[in-house]
Short mmCIF file of C-alpha atoms in Angstrom, two decimals:
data_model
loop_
_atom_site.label_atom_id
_atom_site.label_comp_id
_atom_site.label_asym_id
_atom_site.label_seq_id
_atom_site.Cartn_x
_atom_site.Cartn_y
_atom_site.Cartn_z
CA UNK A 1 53.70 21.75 15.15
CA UNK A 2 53.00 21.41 18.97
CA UNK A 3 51.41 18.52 20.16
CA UNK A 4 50.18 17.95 23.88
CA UNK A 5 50.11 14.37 24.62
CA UNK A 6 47.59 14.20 27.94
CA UNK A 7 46.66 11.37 29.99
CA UNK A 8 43.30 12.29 32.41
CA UNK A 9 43.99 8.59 34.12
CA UNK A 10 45.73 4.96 33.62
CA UNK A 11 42.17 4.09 32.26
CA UNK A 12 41.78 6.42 29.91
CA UNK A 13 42.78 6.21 26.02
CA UNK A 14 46.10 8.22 25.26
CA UNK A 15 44.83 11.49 23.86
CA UNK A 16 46.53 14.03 21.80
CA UNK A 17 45.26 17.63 21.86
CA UNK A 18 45.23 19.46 18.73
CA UNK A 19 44.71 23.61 17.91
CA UNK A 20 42.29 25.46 15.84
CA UNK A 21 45.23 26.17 13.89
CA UNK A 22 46.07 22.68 13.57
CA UNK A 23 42.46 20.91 12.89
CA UNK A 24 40.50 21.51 9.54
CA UNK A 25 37.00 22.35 10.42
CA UNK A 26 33.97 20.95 8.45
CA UNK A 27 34.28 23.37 5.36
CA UNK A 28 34.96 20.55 3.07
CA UNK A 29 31.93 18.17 4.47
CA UNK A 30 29.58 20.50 4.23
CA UNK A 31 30.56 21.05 0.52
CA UNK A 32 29.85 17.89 -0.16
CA UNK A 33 25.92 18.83 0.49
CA UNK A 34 26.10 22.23 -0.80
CA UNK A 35 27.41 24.28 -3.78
CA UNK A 36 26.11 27.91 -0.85
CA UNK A 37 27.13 26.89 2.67
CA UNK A 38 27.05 30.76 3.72
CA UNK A 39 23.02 30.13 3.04
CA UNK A 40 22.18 26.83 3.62
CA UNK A 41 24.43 25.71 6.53
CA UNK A 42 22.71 28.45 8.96
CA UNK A 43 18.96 27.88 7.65
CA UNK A 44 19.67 24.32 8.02
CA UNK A 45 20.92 25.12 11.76
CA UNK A 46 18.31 26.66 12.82
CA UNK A 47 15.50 24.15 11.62
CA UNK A 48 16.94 21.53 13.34
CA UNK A 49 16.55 23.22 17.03
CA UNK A 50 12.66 23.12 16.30
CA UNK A 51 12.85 19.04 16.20
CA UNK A 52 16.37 18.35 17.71
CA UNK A 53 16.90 15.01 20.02
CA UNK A 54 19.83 14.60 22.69
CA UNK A 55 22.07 11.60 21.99
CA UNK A 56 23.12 9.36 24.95
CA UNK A 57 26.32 7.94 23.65
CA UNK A 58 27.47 5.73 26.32
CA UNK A 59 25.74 7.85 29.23
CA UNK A 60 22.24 6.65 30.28
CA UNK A 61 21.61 10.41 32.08
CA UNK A 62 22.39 13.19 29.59
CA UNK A 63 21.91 16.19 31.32
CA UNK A 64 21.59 20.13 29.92
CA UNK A 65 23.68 21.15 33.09
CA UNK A 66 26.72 20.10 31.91
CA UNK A 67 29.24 22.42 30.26
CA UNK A 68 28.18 21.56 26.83
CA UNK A 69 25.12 20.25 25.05
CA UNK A 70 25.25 17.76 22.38
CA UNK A 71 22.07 18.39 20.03
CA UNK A 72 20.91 15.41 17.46
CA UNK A 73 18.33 14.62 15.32
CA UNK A 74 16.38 11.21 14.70
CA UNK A 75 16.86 10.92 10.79
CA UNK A 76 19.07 8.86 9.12
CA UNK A 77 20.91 12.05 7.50
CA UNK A 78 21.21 14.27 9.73
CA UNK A 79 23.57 17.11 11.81
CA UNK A 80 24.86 17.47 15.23
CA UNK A 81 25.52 20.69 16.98
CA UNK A 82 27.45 21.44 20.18
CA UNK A 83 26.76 24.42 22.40
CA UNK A 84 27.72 25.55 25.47
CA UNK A 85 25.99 25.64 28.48
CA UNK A 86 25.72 28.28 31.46
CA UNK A 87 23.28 27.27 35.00
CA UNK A 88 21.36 24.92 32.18
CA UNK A 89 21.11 27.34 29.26
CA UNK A 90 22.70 27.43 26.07
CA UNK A 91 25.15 30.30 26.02
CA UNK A 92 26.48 29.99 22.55
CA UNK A 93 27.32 28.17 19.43
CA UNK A 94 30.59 25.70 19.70
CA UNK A 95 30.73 23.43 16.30
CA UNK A 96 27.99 21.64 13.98
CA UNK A 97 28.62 18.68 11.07
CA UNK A 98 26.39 16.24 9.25
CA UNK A 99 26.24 12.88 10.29
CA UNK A 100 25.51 9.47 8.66
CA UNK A 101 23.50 6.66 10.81
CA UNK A 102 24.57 3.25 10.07
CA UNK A 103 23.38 -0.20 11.45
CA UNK A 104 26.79 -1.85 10.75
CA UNK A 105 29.90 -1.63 13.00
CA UNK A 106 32.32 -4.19 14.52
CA UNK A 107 33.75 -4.63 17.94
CA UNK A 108 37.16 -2.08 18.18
CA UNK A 109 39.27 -0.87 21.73
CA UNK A 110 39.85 2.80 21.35
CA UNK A 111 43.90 2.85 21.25
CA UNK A 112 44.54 6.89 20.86
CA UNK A 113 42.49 10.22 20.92
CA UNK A 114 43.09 12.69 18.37
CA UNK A 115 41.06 15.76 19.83
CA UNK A 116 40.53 19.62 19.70
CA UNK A 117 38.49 20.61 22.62
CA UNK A 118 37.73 23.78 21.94
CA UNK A 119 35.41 22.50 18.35
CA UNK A 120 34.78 19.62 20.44
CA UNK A 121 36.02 17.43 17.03
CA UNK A 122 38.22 13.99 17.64
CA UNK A 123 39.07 10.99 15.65
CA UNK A 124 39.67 7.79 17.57
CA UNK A 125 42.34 5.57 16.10
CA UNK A 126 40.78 1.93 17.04
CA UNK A 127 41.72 -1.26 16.52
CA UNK A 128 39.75 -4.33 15.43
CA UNK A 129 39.80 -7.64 17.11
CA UNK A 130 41.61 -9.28 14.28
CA UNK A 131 44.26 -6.22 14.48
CA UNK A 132 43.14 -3.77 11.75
CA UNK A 133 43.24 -0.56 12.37
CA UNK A 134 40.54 1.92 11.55
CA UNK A 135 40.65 5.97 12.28
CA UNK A 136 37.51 7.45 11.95
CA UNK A 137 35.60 10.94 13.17
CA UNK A 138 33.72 10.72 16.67
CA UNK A 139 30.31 11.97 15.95
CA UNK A 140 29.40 11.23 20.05
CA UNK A 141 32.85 12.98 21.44
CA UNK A 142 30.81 15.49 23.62
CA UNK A 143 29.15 12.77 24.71
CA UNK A 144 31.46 10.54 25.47
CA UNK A 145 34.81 11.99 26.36
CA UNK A 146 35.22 11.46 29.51
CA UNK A 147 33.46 7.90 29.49
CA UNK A 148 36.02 6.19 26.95
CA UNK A 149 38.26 3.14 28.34
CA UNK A 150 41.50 1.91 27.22
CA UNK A 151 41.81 -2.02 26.73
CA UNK A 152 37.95 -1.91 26.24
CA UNK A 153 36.07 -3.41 23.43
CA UNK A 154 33.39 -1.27 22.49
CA UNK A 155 30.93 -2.04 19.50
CA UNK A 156 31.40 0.81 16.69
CA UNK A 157 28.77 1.87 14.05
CA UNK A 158 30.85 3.18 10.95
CA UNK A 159 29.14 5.52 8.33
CA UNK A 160 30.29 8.09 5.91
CA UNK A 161 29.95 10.69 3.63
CA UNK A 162 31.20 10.73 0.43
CA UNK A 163 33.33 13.43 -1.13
CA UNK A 164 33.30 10.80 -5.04
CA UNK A 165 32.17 7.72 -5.49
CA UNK A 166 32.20 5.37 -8.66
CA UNK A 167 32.84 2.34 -10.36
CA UNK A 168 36.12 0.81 -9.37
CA UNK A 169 38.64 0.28 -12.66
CA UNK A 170 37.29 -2.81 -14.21
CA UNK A 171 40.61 -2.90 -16.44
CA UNK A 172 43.36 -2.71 -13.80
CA UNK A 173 44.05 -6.56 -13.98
CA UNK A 174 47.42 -8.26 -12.67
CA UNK A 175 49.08 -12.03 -13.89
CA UNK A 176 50.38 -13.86 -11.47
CA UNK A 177 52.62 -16.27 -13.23
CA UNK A 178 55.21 -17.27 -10.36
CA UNK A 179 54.70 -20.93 -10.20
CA UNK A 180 54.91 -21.33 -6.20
CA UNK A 181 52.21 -18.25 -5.41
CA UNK A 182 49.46 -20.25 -8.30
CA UNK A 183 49.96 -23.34 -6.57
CA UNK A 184 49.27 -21.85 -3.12
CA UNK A 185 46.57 -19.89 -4.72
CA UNK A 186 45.03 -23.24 -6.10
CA UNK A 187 45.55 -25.27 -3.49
CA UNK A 188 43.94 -22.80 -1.16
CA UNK A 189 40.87 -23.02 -3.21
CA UNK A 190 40.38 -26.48 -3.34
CA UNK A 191 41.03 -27.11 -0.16
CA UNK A 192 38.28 -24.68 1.14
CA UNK A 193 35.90 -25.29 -1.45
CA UNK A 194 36.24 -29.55 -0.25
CA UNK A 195 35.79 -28.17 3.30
CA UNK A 196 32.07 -26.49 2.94
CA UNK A 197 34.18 -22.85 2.65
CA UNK A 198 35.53 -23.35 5.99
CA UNK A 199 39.58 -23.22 6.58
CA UNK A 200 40.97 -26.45 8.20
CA UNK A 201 42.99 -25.91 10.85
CA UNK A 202 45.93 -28.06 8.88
CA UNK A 203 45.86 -25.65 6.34
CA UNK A 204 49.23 -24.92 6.23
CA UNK A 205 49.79 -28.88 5.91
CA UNK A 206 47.18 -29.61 3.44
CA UNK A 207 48.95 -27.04 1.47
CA UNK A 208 52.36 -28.18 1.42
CA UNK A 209 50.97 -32.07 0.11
CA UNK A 210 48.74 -30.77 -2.20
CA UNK A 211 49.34 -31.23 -6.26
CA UNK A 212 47.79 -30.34 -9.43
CA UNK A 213 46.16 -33.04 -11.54
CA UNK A 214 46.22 -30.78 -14.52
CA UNK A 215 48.09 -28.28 -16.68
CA UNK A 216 44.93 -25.84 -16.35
CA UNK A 217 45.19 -26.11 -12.44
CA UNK A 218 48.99 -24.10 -12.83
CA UNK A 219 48.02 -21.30 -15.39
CA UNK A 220 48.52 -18.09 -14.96
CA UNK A 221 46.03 -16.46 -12.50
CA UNK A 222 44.38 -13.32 -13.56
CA UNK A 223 43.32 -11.16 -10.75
CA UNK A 224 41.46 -8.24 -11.43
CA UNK A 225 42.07 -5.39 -8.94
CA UNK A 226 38.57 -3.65 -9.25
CA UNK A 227 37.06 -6.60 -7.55
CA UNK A 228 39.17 -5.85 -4.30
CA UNK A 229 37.76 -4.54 -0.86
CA UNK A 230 40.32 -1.71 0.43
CA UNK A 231 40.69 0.44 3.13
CA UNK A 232 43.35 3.76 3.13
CA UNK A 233 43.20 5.98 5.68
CA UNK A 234 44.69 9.51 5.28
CA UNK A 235 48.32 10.14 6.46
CA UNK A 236 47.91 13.90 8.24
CA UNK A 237 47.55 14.00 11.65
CA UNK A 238 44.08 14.68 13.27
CA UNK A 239 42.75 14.20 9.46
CA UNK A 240 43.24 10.30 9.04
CA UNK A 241 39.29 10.04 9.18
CA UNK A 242 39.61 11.30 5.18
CA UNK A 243 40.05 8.13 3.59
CA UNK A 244 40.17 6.01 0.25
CA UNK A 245 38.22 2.61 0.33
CA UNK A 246 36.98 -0.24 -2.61
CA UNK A 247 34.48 -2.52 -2.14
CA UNK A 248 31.26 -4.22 -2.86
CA UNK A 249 27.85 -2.67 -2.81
CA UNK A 250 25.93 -5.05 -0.65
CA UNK A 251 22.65 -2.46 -0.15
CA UNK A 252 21.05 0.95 -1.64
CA UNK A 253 18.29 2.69 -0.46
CA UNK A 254 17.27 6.36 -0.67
CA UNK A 255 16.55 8.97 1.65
CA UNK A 256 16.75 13.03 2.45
CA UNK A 257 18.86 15.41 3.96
CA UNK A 258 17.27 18.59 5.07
CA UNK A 259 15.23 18.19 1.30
CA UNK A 260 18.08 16.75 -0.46
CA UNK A 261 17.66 13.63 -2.20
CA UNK A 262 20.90 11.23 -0.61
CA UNK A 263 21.65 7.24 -1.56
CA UNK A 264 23.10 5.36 1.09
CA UNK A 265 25.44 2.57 0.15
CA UNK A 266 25.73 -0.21 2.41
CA UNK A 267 29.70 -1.05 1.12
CA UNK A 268 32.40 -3.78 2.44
CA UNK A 269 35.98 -2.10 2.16
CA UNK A 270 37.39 -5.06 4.48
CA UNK A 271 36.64 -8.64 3.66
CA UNK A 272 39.77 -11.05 5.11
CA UNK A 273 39.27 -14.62 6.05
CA UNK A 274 38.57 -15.62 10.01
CA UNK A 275 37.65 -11.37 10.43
CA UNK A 276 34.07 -9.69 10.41
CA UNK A 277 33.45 -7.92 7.12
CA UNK A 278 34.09 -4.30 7.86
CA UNK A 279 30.97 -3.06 6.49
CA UNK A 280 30.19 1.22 6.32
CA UNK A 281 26.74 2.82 5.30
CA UNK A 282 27.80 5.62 2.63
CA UNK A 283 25.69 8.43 2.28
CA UNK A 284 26.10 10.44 -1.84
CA UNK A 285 24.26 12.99 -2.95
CA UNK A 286 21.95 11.65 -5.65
CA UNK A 287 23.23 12.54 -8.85
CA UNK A 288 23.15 10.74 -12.86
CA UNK A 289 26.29 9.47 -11.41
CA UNK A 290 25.42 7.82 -8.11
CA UNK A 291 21.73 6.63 -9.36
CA UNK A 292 23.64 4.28 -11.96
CA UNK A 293 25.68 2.68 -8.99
CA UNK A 294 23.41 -1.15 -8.30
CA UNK A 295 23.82 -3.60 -5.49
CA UNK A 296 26.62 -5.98 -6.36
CA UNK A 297 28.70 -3.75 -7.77
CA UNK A 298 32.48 -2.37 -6.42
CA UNK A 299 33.07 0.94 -6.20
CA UNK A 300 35.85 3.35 -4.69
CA UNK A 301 35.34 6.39 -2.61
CA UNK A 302 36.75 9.07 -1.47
CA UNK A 303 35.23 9.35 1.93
CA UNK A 304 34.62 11.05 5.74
CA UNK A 305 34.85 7.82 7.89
CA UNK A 306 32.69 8.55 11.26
CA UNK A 307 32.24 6.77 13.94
CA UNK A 308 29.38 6.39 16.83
CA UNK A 309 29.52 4.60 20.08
CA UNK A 310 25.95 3.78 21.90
CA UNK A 311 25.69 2.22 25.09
CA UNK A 312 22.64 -0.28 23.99
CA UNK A 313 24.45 -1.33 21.46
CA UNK A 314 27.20 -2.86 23.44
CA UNK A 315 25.92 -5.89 24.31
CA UNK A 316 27.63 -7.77 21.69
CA UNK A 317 30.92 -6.48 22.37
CA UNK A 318 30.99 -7.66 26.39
CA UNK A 319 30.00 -10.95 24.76
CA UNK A 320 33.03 -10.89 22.82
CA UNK A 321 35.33 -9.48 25.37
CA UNK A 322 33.99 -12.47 27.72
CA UNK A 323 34.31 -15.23 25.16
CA UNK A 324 38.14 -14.33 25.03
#
């Protein structure tokens, strides 16, 4: 496999350059909508160029001179098409994929790049402000490829699509019966729960002085792996965006994608003390399967992670950036 590592300035996010041969197209996504993508993927295509928006990204002037044309629409399920331009007219057909919108996101710096240029597809490896990292699918790269900054904290909407979703594994419990790690797990507890759910910042010390007052407090703890939030991200390069998460349902609401009936899930995969929640809207067919999913519950996924960077909505991120 060749890899071109490129680097357009010192500002700029490092960026690897992929090939056609070496990305994996949208075949797959656009199964999970239809069972006929020969059929529906061009009708659909062509029905959104009757009502199609232009996205702004991070650029308050889009303009149709430039060498390619990012085309939108304003529904909550919807695609995005890239053509390219010639003296401000579209001269052909570059790449298309369905996107989810999503009102949740948290404040990330864009640390590498993973890009084909000619399908205009990328997947930014970024990396939270309390260190996590995240890869997910650019749905505004046309947009915004030459605008990204490294060392900047930009404010990141995450959605998906999923390929499964369904009830975690209620039965996948684990005892933890080492003395020392129930103790810690105890004392944590009760030294939160006497603090109004906030952590002190002697912690560490409260923890070492603290001791049971009964047998019950040093039983075995049962933890019960279904009720964990997780995040996996895939391990091929340029395909990391394809990833595994667990969490809780916290919203479910139903809507359409070009007549298809869709749920979207509001899930947390990531829920770790003194960090935002990493919270994704999931967008599911609406199946027997996916109906019987309710608010409150956890489910895993099998998911297409996307991301979408919008210049009004970085506001809160400068704040951050600021306040450190």
């Amino acid at each position: 496999m060749t890899i071109n590592y490129q680097y357009k300035n010192v500002q700029s996010p490092t960026k690897i350059t992929m090939t056609d041969e070496q990305s994996a197209g949208h075949a797959d996504h656009w199964r999970i909508l239809t069972d006929d993508m020969s059929h529906d993927v061009p009708e659909w295509l062509q029905k959104m160029i009757e009502k199609a928006a232009m996205p702004k990204g991070l650029n308050s002037n889009v303009s149709a001179q430039d060498s390619c044309l990012l085309l939108s629409e304003n529904q909550p399920c919807h695609i995005n098409q890239v053509l390219a331009m010639k003296n401000g007219k579209p001269e052909c057909f570059i790449n298309a994929y369905p996107c989810v919108d999503s009102p949740y996101g948290l404040n990330c710096k864009i640390e590498r790049i993973i890009a084909n240029d000619n399908s205009h597809d990328a997947v930014l490896r970024l990396r939270t402000a309390d260190g996590s990292i995240i890869y997910a699918f650019d749905q505004l790269y046309t947009t915004n490829r030459h605008l990204y900054q490294r060392d900047t904290s930009y404010f990141v909407n995450f959605s998906a699509w999923a390929h499964e979703i369904k009830l975690s594994e209620q039965n996948e419990v684990i005892m933890v019966e080492d003395q020392e790690a129930i103790r810690y797990h105890r004392a944590f507890n009760d030294i939160v729960a006497a603090n109004d759910g906030k952590i002190p910042d002697d912690l560490q010390e409260q923890i070492k002085e603290w001791k049971p007052e009964t047998k019950a407090q040093m039983a075995p703890v049962e933890i019960n792996l279904g009720h964990m939030c997780a995040y996996l991200f895939g391990d091929t390069l340029g395909q990391e965006d394809e990833a595994w998460c667990q969490g809780q349902v916290l919203g479910k609401q139903e809507t359409t994608f070009n007549d298809k009936s869709i749920i979207l899930f509001d899930v947390v995969i990531l829920r770790e003390q003194d960090a935002d929640p990493f919270v994704i809207r999931i967008g599911a067919l609406n199946t027997p399967g996916t109906a019987s999913i309710k608010v409150h519950d956890y489910v895993q996924a099998n998911v297409w992670l996307q991301a979408a960077i919008y210049k009004e909505n970085q506001q809160s991120a400068a704040q951050q950036s600021k306040a450190s």
